[in-house]
Amino acid sequence: MVKVVFLGPKGTYSHQAAGQQFPSANDELVPADSIMQCFDTLLRDESVGYAVIPLENSTNGQVVFTYDLLRDYMLKALHQPQGAVGTQFSVVAEQFVLIEHCLISPVPRTTEEILKEAPRKIYSHPQVWGQIDIYTKRLFDKLGYAVELCNTLSTSIAVEECIQDYKEKGELSLAVAGSRAATTYNAHIVEPRINNEPRNTTRFLVLQRKSESSNILPCTNPTPTETQVTLISFTVKYDAPGALVDILVIFKELDINICSISSRPFRNPQDEHHWQYIFFLEFQSKPAIRLEELFTSLIARCDLLANWGTFYRNNKYYS
């Protein structure tokens, strides 16, 4: 049996991602209250083997909470010789979940009935609003006013909040979440698939505590070539012109394909340039790639370098 922590409560898209990676009925999927708690539980509770965390969305981009936690763990880690940083986690798999947001009511209602009852609140996770703004504008136009958009820690909590409003206050509030959340909490779908982009997808990473026994998980939906991807993060010398280009050139010289690159800011009180950036970069790992040569070259040109692990590319990345 494997114990896995995910961003809860039950019924979230993170719950679905965890179930995709760990489908066995013997596996225990444990909800956490926040992404930070997912990290903390994995680090401190040895009975937990893995954490499933959201990383990015095809419509809204980065899940900044996750990137910032990776950044913070990197900066807290002990610096090893030559600028390498020992990380506490390894990325061992990825999952993709198709996001199909639904307008949800605590009681059975049609769209026409909703318009007549004039709801005042819609609950959801803040990441959701930018994914459904075309729908909400159309809904507000029909209502003749703008409903208050209330942020919750997850889409499942949004469903719980609208149910609570109805039970305790007799108020009809709504929620935006997936159909799994509606089923889990016995709520009712008013309108399905209300997101702007019909193929809106969120990508999740599966983390494991770093140890000698850390292994890449088998891919649940592998690519035909079983492509592997490595995630690293690094900093460069702040005032050295071309410092970032020098890093990227290493990949070109070694014929390594970069899949993505992004950055997050951080403050370094020990440096005269307090405002700096950490870069996150993913690249394809193939058997022919000379990883030792790559990391030797990177360490020589980076201020700090962290290797977060190698994992199989999920075929849903291409579909």
Short mmCIF file of C-alpha atoms in Angstrom, two decimals:
data_model
loop_
_atom_site.label_atom_id
_atom_site.label_comp_id
_atom_site.label_asym_id
_atom_site.label_seq_id
_atom_site.Cartn_x
_atom_site.Cartn_y
_atom_site.Cartn_z
CA MET A 1 0.00 0.00 0.00
CA VAL A 2 1.16 3.53 -0.85
CA LYS A 3 0.09 6.64 1.10
CA VAL A 4 -0.26 9.75 -1.07
CA VAL A 5 -1.06 13.32 -0.02
CA PHE A 6 -2.87 15.67 -2.42
CA LEU A 7 -4.45 19.14 -2.34
CA GLY A 8 -7.85 18.39 -0.87
CA PRO A 9 -10.51 18.01 0.03
CA LYS A 10 -11.86 15.00 -1.82
CA GLY A 11 -13.31 15.69 -5.23
CA THR A 12 -10.67 18.19 -6.38
CA TYR A 13 -8.79 17.98 -9.66
CA SER A 14 -5.72 17.15 -7.54
CA HIS A 15 -7.66 14.18 -6.17
CA GLN A 16 -8.29 13.07 -9.74
CA ALA A 17 -4.60 13.45 -10.62
CA ALA A 18 -3.61 11.39 -7.59
CA GLY A 19 -6.09 8.69 -8.59
CA GLN A 20 -4.69 8.59 -12.11
CA GLN A 21 -1.15 8.02 -10.83
CA PHE A 22 -2.15 5.68 -7.98
CA PRO A 23 -5.29 3.82 -9.15
CA SER A 24 -5.01 0.81 -6.84
CA ALA A 25 -7.77 0.43 -4.26
CA ASN A 26 -5.02 -0.44 -1.78
CA ASP A 27 -3.41 3.01 -2.12
CA GLU A 28 -4.44 5.58 0.49
CA LEU A 29 -5.09 9.07 -0.92
CA VAL A 30 -4.94 11.66 1.88
CA PRO A 31 -6.27 15.23 1.37
CA ALA A 32 -4.27 18.24 2.62
CA ASP A 33 -5.55 21.76 3.28
CA SER A 34 -2.98 23.54 1.11
CA ILE A 35 -0.10 22.99 -1.30
CA MET A 36 2.26 23.98 1.52
CA GLN A 37 0.78 21.25 3.72
CA CYS A 38 1.37 18.73 0.91
CA PHE A 39 5.08 19.60 0.95
CA ASP A 40 5.27 19.68 4.74
CA THR A 41 3.47 16.35 5.21
CA LEU A 42 5.68 14.59 2.67
CA LEU A 43 8.78 15.98 4.37
CA ARG A 44 7.81 15.22 7.97
CA ASP A 45 5.55 12.14 7.85
CA GLU A 46 7.55 9.06 6.89
CA SER A 47 4.35 7.04 6.38
CA VAL A 48 3.58 9.26 3.34
CA GLY A 49 5.37 8.15 0.20
CA TYR A 50 4.32 10.76 -2.35
CA ALA A 51 2.67 14.16 -2.83
CA VAL A 52 0.70 15.23 -5.91
CA ILE A 53 0.81 18.99 -6.55
CA PRO A 54 -0.48 21.26 -9.36
CA LEU A 55 2.26 23.00 -11.36
CA GLU A 56 0.69 24.81 -14.30
CA ASN A 57 -2.49 25.27 -16.29
CA SER A 58 -2.77 25.56 -20.06
CA THR A 59 -4.98 28.66 -19.73
CA ASN A 60 -3.75 30.43 -16.58
CA GLY A 61 -0.10 29.42 -16.63
CA GLN A 62 1.97 28.81 -13.51
CA VAL A 63 0.52 27.76 -10.19
CA VAL A 64 2.73 30.28 -8.43
CA PHE A 65 2.19 28.75 -4.97
CA THR A 66 3.99 25.61 -6.14
CA TYR A 67 6.83 27.41 -7.90
CA ASP A 68 7.38 29.64 -4.88
CA LEU A 69 7.51 26.68 -2.51
CA LEU A 70 10.08 24.95 -4.72
CA ARG A 71 12.03 28.23 -4.76
CA ASP A 72 11.86 28.55 -0.98
CA TYR A 73 12.95 24.94 -0.36
CA MET A 74 15.85 25.48 -2.76
CA LEU A 75 17.01 28.60 -0.94
CA LYS A 76 16.70 26.93 2.48
CA ALA A 77 18.68 23.85 1.43
CA LEU A 78 22.30 23.44 2.42
CA HIS A 79 24.67 24.55 -0.30
CA GLN A 80 26.95 21.81 -1.52
CA PRO A 81 30.38 22.36 -3.09
CA GLN A 82 30.58 24.26 -6.36
CA GLY A 83 27.17 25.90 -6.07
CA ALA A 84 25.00 22.77 -6.22
CA VAL A 85 22.01 22.66 -3.85
CA GLY A 86 20.77 19.47 -2.22
CA THR A 87 16.96 19.35 -2.61
CA GLN A 88 14.65 17.54 -0.23
CA PHE A 89 12.27 16.25 -2.92
CA SER A 90 12.46 14.43 -6.24
CA VAL A 91 9.96 14.75 -9.07
CA VAL A 92 9.18 11.16 -10.09
CA ALA A 93 6.13 11.48 -12.37
CA GLU A 94 3.70 13.91 -13.99
CA GLN A 95 -0.04 13.79 -14.62
CA PHE A 96 -2.42 15.84 -16.79
CA VAL A 97 -6.08 16.42 -15.90
CA LEU A 98 -8.62 17.85 -18.34
CA ILE A 99 -10.36 20.69 -16.50
CA GLU A 100 -14.10 20.83 -17.11
CA HIS A 101 -15.60 23.45 -14.81
CA CYS A 102 -19.31 23.26 -13.98
CA LEU A 103 -21.71 25.76 -12.42
CA ILE A 104 -22.96 23.96 -9.32
CA SER A 105 -25.94 24.52 -7.04
CA PRO A 106 -26.62 23.03 -3.59
CA VAL A 107 -30.12 22.05 -4.77
CA PRO A 108 -31.54 21.04 -8.17
CA ARG A 109 -31.98 24.14 -10.32
CA THR A 110 -32.12 24.97 -14.02
CA THR A 111 -30.35 28.01 -15.42
CA GLU A 112 -33.69 29.80 -15.75
CA GLU A 113 -34.51 29.12 -12.09
CA ILE A 114 -31.08 30.40 -11.05
CA LEU A 115 -31.71 33.67 -12.90
CA LYS A 116 -35.04 34.14 -11.09
CA GLU A 117 -33.56 33.43 -7.63
CA ALA A 118 -30.79 36.03 -8.14
CA PRO A 119 -27.79 34.46 -6.34
CA ARG A 120 -25.31 36.85 -4.74
CA LYS A 121 -22.19 34.67 -4.41
CA ILE A 122 -20.19 32.22 -6.50
CA TYR A 123 -17.39 30.30 -4.79
CA SER A 124 -14.30 28.84 -6.41
CA HIS A 125 -10.52 28.63 -6.33
CA PRO A 126 -8.88 31.92 -7.50
CA GLN A 127 -7.14 30.10 -10.36
CA VAL A 128 -10.57 29.37 -11.85
CA TRP A 129 -11.87 32.88 -12.51
CA GLY A 130 -9.61 33.56 -15.48
CA GLN A 131 -10.66 30.25 -17.00
CA ILE A 132 -14.40 31.02 -16.99
CA ASP A 133 -14.59 34.81 -17.39
CA ILE A 134 -16.44 34.59 -20.73
CA TYR A 135 -19.18 32.55 -19.05
CA THR A 136 -19.41 34.75 -15.94
CA LYS A 137 -19.71 37.92 -18.05
CA ARG A 138 -22.59 36.35 -19.98
CA LEU A 139 -24.23 35.22 -16.72
CA PHE A 140 -23.87 38.68 -15.15
CA ASP A 141 -25.40 40.28 -18.24
CA LYS A 142 -28.44 38.01 -17.91
CA LEU A 143 -28.75 38.71 -14.18
CA GLY A 144 -28.28 42.45 -14.64
CA TYR A 145 -25.62 42.66 -11.93
CA ALA A 146 -22.22 41.21 -11.01
CA VAL A 147 -22.29 38.33 -8.54
CA GLU A 148 -19.59 38.41 -5.82
CA LEU A 149 -16.77 35.99 -6.69
CA CYS A 150 -15.55 34.41 -3.45
CA ASN A 151 -12.13 32.73 -3.29
CA THR A 152 -11.71 29.34 -1.62
CA LEU A 153 -8.66 27.12 -1.07
CA SER A 154 -9.99 24.50 -3.51
CA THR A 155 -12.90 23.90 -5.87
CA SER A 156 -14.26 21.20 -3.54
CA ILE A 157 -14.35 23.64 -0.63
CA ALA A 158 -16.30 25.96 -2.95
CA VAL A 159 -19.01 23.31 -3.25
CA GLU A 160 -19.03 22.83 0.52
CA GLU A 161 -19.40 26.60 1.04
CA CYS A 162 -22.42 26.94 -1.24
CA ILE A 163 -24.08 23.96 0.48
CA GLN A 164 -23.39 25.49 3.88
CA ASP A 165 -24.90 28.86 2.83
CA TYR A 166 -28.10 27.09 1.79
CA LYS A 167 -28.38 24.92 4.89
CA GLU A 168 -27.49 27.57 7.48
CA LYS A 169 -28.80 30.80 5.91
CA GLY A 170 -31.29 29.65 3.30
CA GLU A 171 -29.27 31.55 0.68
CA LEU A 172 -28.74 30.18 -2.81
CA SER A 173 -25.03 30.54 -3.49
CA LEU A 174 -23.27 28.77 -6.37
CA ALA A 175 -19.90 27.13 -6.90
CA VAL A 176 -17.60 26.43 -9.83
CA ALA A 177 -15.92 23.04 -9.66
CA GLY A 178 -15.62 19.74 -11.49
CA SER A 179 -18.33 17.11 -11.79
CA ARG A 180 -16.41 14.88 -9.37
CA ALA A 181 -16.79 17.49 -6.62
CA ALA A 182 -20.53 17.80 -7.31
CA THR A 183 -20.92 14.02 -7.04
CA THR A 184 -18.74 13.78 -3.92
CA TYR A 185 -20.81 16.34 -2.00
CA ASN A 186 -24.26 15.51 -3.45
CA ALA A 187 -24.56 18.89 -5.14
CA HIS A 188 -26.18 19.54 -8.52
CA ILE A 189 -24.74 20.67 -11.85
CA VAL A 190 -26.59 23.65 -13.34
CA GLU A 191 -24.38 23.97 -16.43
CA PRO A 192 -21.44 21.72 -17.39
CA ARG A 193 -18.25 22.65 -19.23
CA ILE A 194 -18.36 26.42 -18.71
CA ASN A 195 -14.61 27.06 -19.11
CA ASN A 196 -13.41 29.34 -21.92
CA GLU A 197 -11.08 26.76 -23.41
CA PRO A 198 -12.64 23.30 -23.94
CA ARG A 199 -9.26 21.56 -23.69
CA ASN A 200 -8.14 23.44 -20.60
CA THR A 201 -5.70 21.15 -18.78
CA THR A 202 -3.74 21.26 -15.53
CA ARG A 203 -0.37 19.57 -15.15
CA PHE A 204 0.58 17.95 -11.85
CA LEU A 205 3.90 16.74 -10.47
CA VAL A 206 4.34 13.70 -8.24
CA LEU A 207 6.97 14.30 -5.55
CA GLN A 208 8.89 11.85 -3.39
CA ARG A 209 11.25 12.55 -0.50
CA LYS A 210 14.77 12.49 -1.89
CA SER A 211 16.72 9.44 -0.75
CA GLU A 212 18.93 6.73 -2.18
CA SER A 213 15.77 4.74 -2.94
CA SER A 214 14.03 7.52 -4.92
CA ASN A 215 12.95 6.05 -8.25
CA ILE A 216 11.12 7.25 -11.34
CA LEU A 217 7.54 5.95 -11.24
CA PRO A 218 6.29 3.93 -14.21
CA CYS A 219 4.37 6.19 -16.56
CA THR A 220 0.61 5.55 -16.50
CA ASN A 221 0.27 6.92 -20.05
CA PRO A 222 3.74 6.65 -21.59
CA THR A 223 4.98 8.16 -24.84
CA PRO A 224 5.94 5.63 -27.53
CA THR A 225 9.62 6.52 -27.03
CA GLU A 226 9.37 6.67 -23.22
CA THR A 227 10.82 10.17 -23.28
CA GLN A 228 12.15 11.42 -19.97
CA VAL A 229 12.21 15.00 -18.66
CA THR A 230 14.48 16.58 -16.04
CA LEU A 231 13.52 19.64 -13.98
CA ILE A 232 16.24 21.95 -12.63
CA SER A 233 16.30 25.41 -11.07
CA PHE A 234 19.19 27.84 -10.95
CA THR A 235 20.37 31.40 -10.37
CA VAL A 236 22.89 33.35 -12.42
CA LYS A 237 25.25 36.20 -11.65
CA TYR A 238 22.99 39.25 -11.49
CA ASP A 239 25.15 41.85 -13.23
CA ALA A 240 26.96 39.66 -15.75
CA PRO A 241 25.67 40.49 -19.27
CA GLY A 242 24.72 37.32 -21.14
CA ALA A 243 24.75 35.15 -17.98
CA LEU A 244 21.44 33.48 -18.83
CA VAL A 245 22.40 33.09 -22.49
CA ASP A 246 25.61 31.34 -21.41
CA ILE A 247 23.48 28.75 -19.58
CA LEU A 248 21.18 28.17 -22.55
CA VAL A 249 24.10 27.80 -24.94
CA ILE A 250 25.29 24.77 -22.95
CA PHE A 251 22.09 22.94 -23.89
CA LYS A 252 22.48 23.85 -27.56
CA GLU A 253 26.11 22.68 -27.62
CA LEU A 254 25.13 19.33 -26.08
CA ASP A 255 22.13 18.97 -28.44
CA ILE A 256 19.64 18.94 -25.56
CA ASN A 257 16.07 20.10 -26.16
CA ILE A 258 14.72 22.60 -23.61
CA CYS A 259 10.99 22.02 -22.97
CA SER A 260 10.20 25.06 -20.83
CA ILE A 261 11.79 27.89 -18.87
CA SER A 262 10.19 30.24 -16.34
CA SER A 263 11.28 32.39 -13.42
CA ARG A 264 10.23 33.52 -9.95
CA PRO A 265 11.61 36.50 -8.02
CA PHE A 266 13.32 36.33 -4.65
CA ARG A 267 15.08 38.74 -2.30
CA ASN A 268 18.67 38.13 -1.28
CA PRO A 269 19.63 40.39 1.66
CA GLN A 270 23.24 39.15 1.49
CA ASP A 271 23.70 40.56 -2.03
CA GLU A 272 23.83 44.19 -3.10
CA HIS A 273 21.15 43.32 -5.67
CA HIS A 274 18.34 42.36 -3.29
CA TRP A 275 15.85 41.62 -6.09
CA GLN A 276 16.88 38.53 -8.07
CA TYR A 277 15.35 35.62 -9.99
CA ILE A 278 15.39 31.84 -9.86
CA PHE A 279 14.93 30.13 -13.23
CA PHE A 280 13.08 26.82 -13.60
CA LEU A 281 14.02 24.83 -16.69
CA GLU A 282 12.90 21.47 -18.04
CA PHE A 283 14.76 19.52 -20.69
CA GLN A 284 14.41 16.20 -22.45
CA SER A 285 16.63 13.46 -21.04
CA LYS A 286 17.66 10.77 -23.51
CA PRO A 287 20.11 7.91 -22.99
CA ALA A 288 22.60 9.61 -25.31
CA ILE A 289 22.67 12.81 -23.23
CA ARG A 290 25.88 13.30 -21.27
CA LEU A 291 24.25 14.38 -18.00
CA GLU A 292 27.49 14.45 -16.02
CA GLU A 293 29.05 16.78 -18.57
CA LEU A 294 25.90 18.92 -18.60
CA PHE A 295 25.79 19.39 -14.81
CA THR A 296 29.52 20.05 -14.61
CA SER A 297 29.11 22.85 -17.15
CA LEU A 298 26.01 24.23 -15.42
CA ILE A 299 27.62 24.30 -11.97
CA ALA A 300 30.56 26.25 -13.41
CA ARG A 301 28.24 28.99 -14.73
CA CYS A 302 25.40 29.08 -12.18
CA ASP A 303 25.46 30.73 -8.79
CA LEU A 304 23.11 28.04 -7.44
CA LEU A 305 21.83 24.89 -9.15
CA ALA A 306 19.21 22.38 -8.00
CA ASN A 307 18.25 19.13 -9.75
CA TRP A 308 14.63 18.27 -8.92
CA GLY A 309 14.66 14.92 -10.69
CA THR A 310 13.92 13.02 -13.88
CA PHE A 311 10.55 11.51 -14.82
CA TYR A 312 8.73 10.00 -17.79
CA ARG A 313 6.92 12.36 -20.15
CA ASN A 314 3.22 11.56 -19.98
CA ASN A 315 1.68 11.12 -23.43
CA LYS A 316 -1.17 13.47 -22.50
CA TYR A 317 1.40 16.25 -22.86
CA TYR A 318 1.00 15.86 -26.63
CA SER A 319 -2.78 15.41 -26.71
#
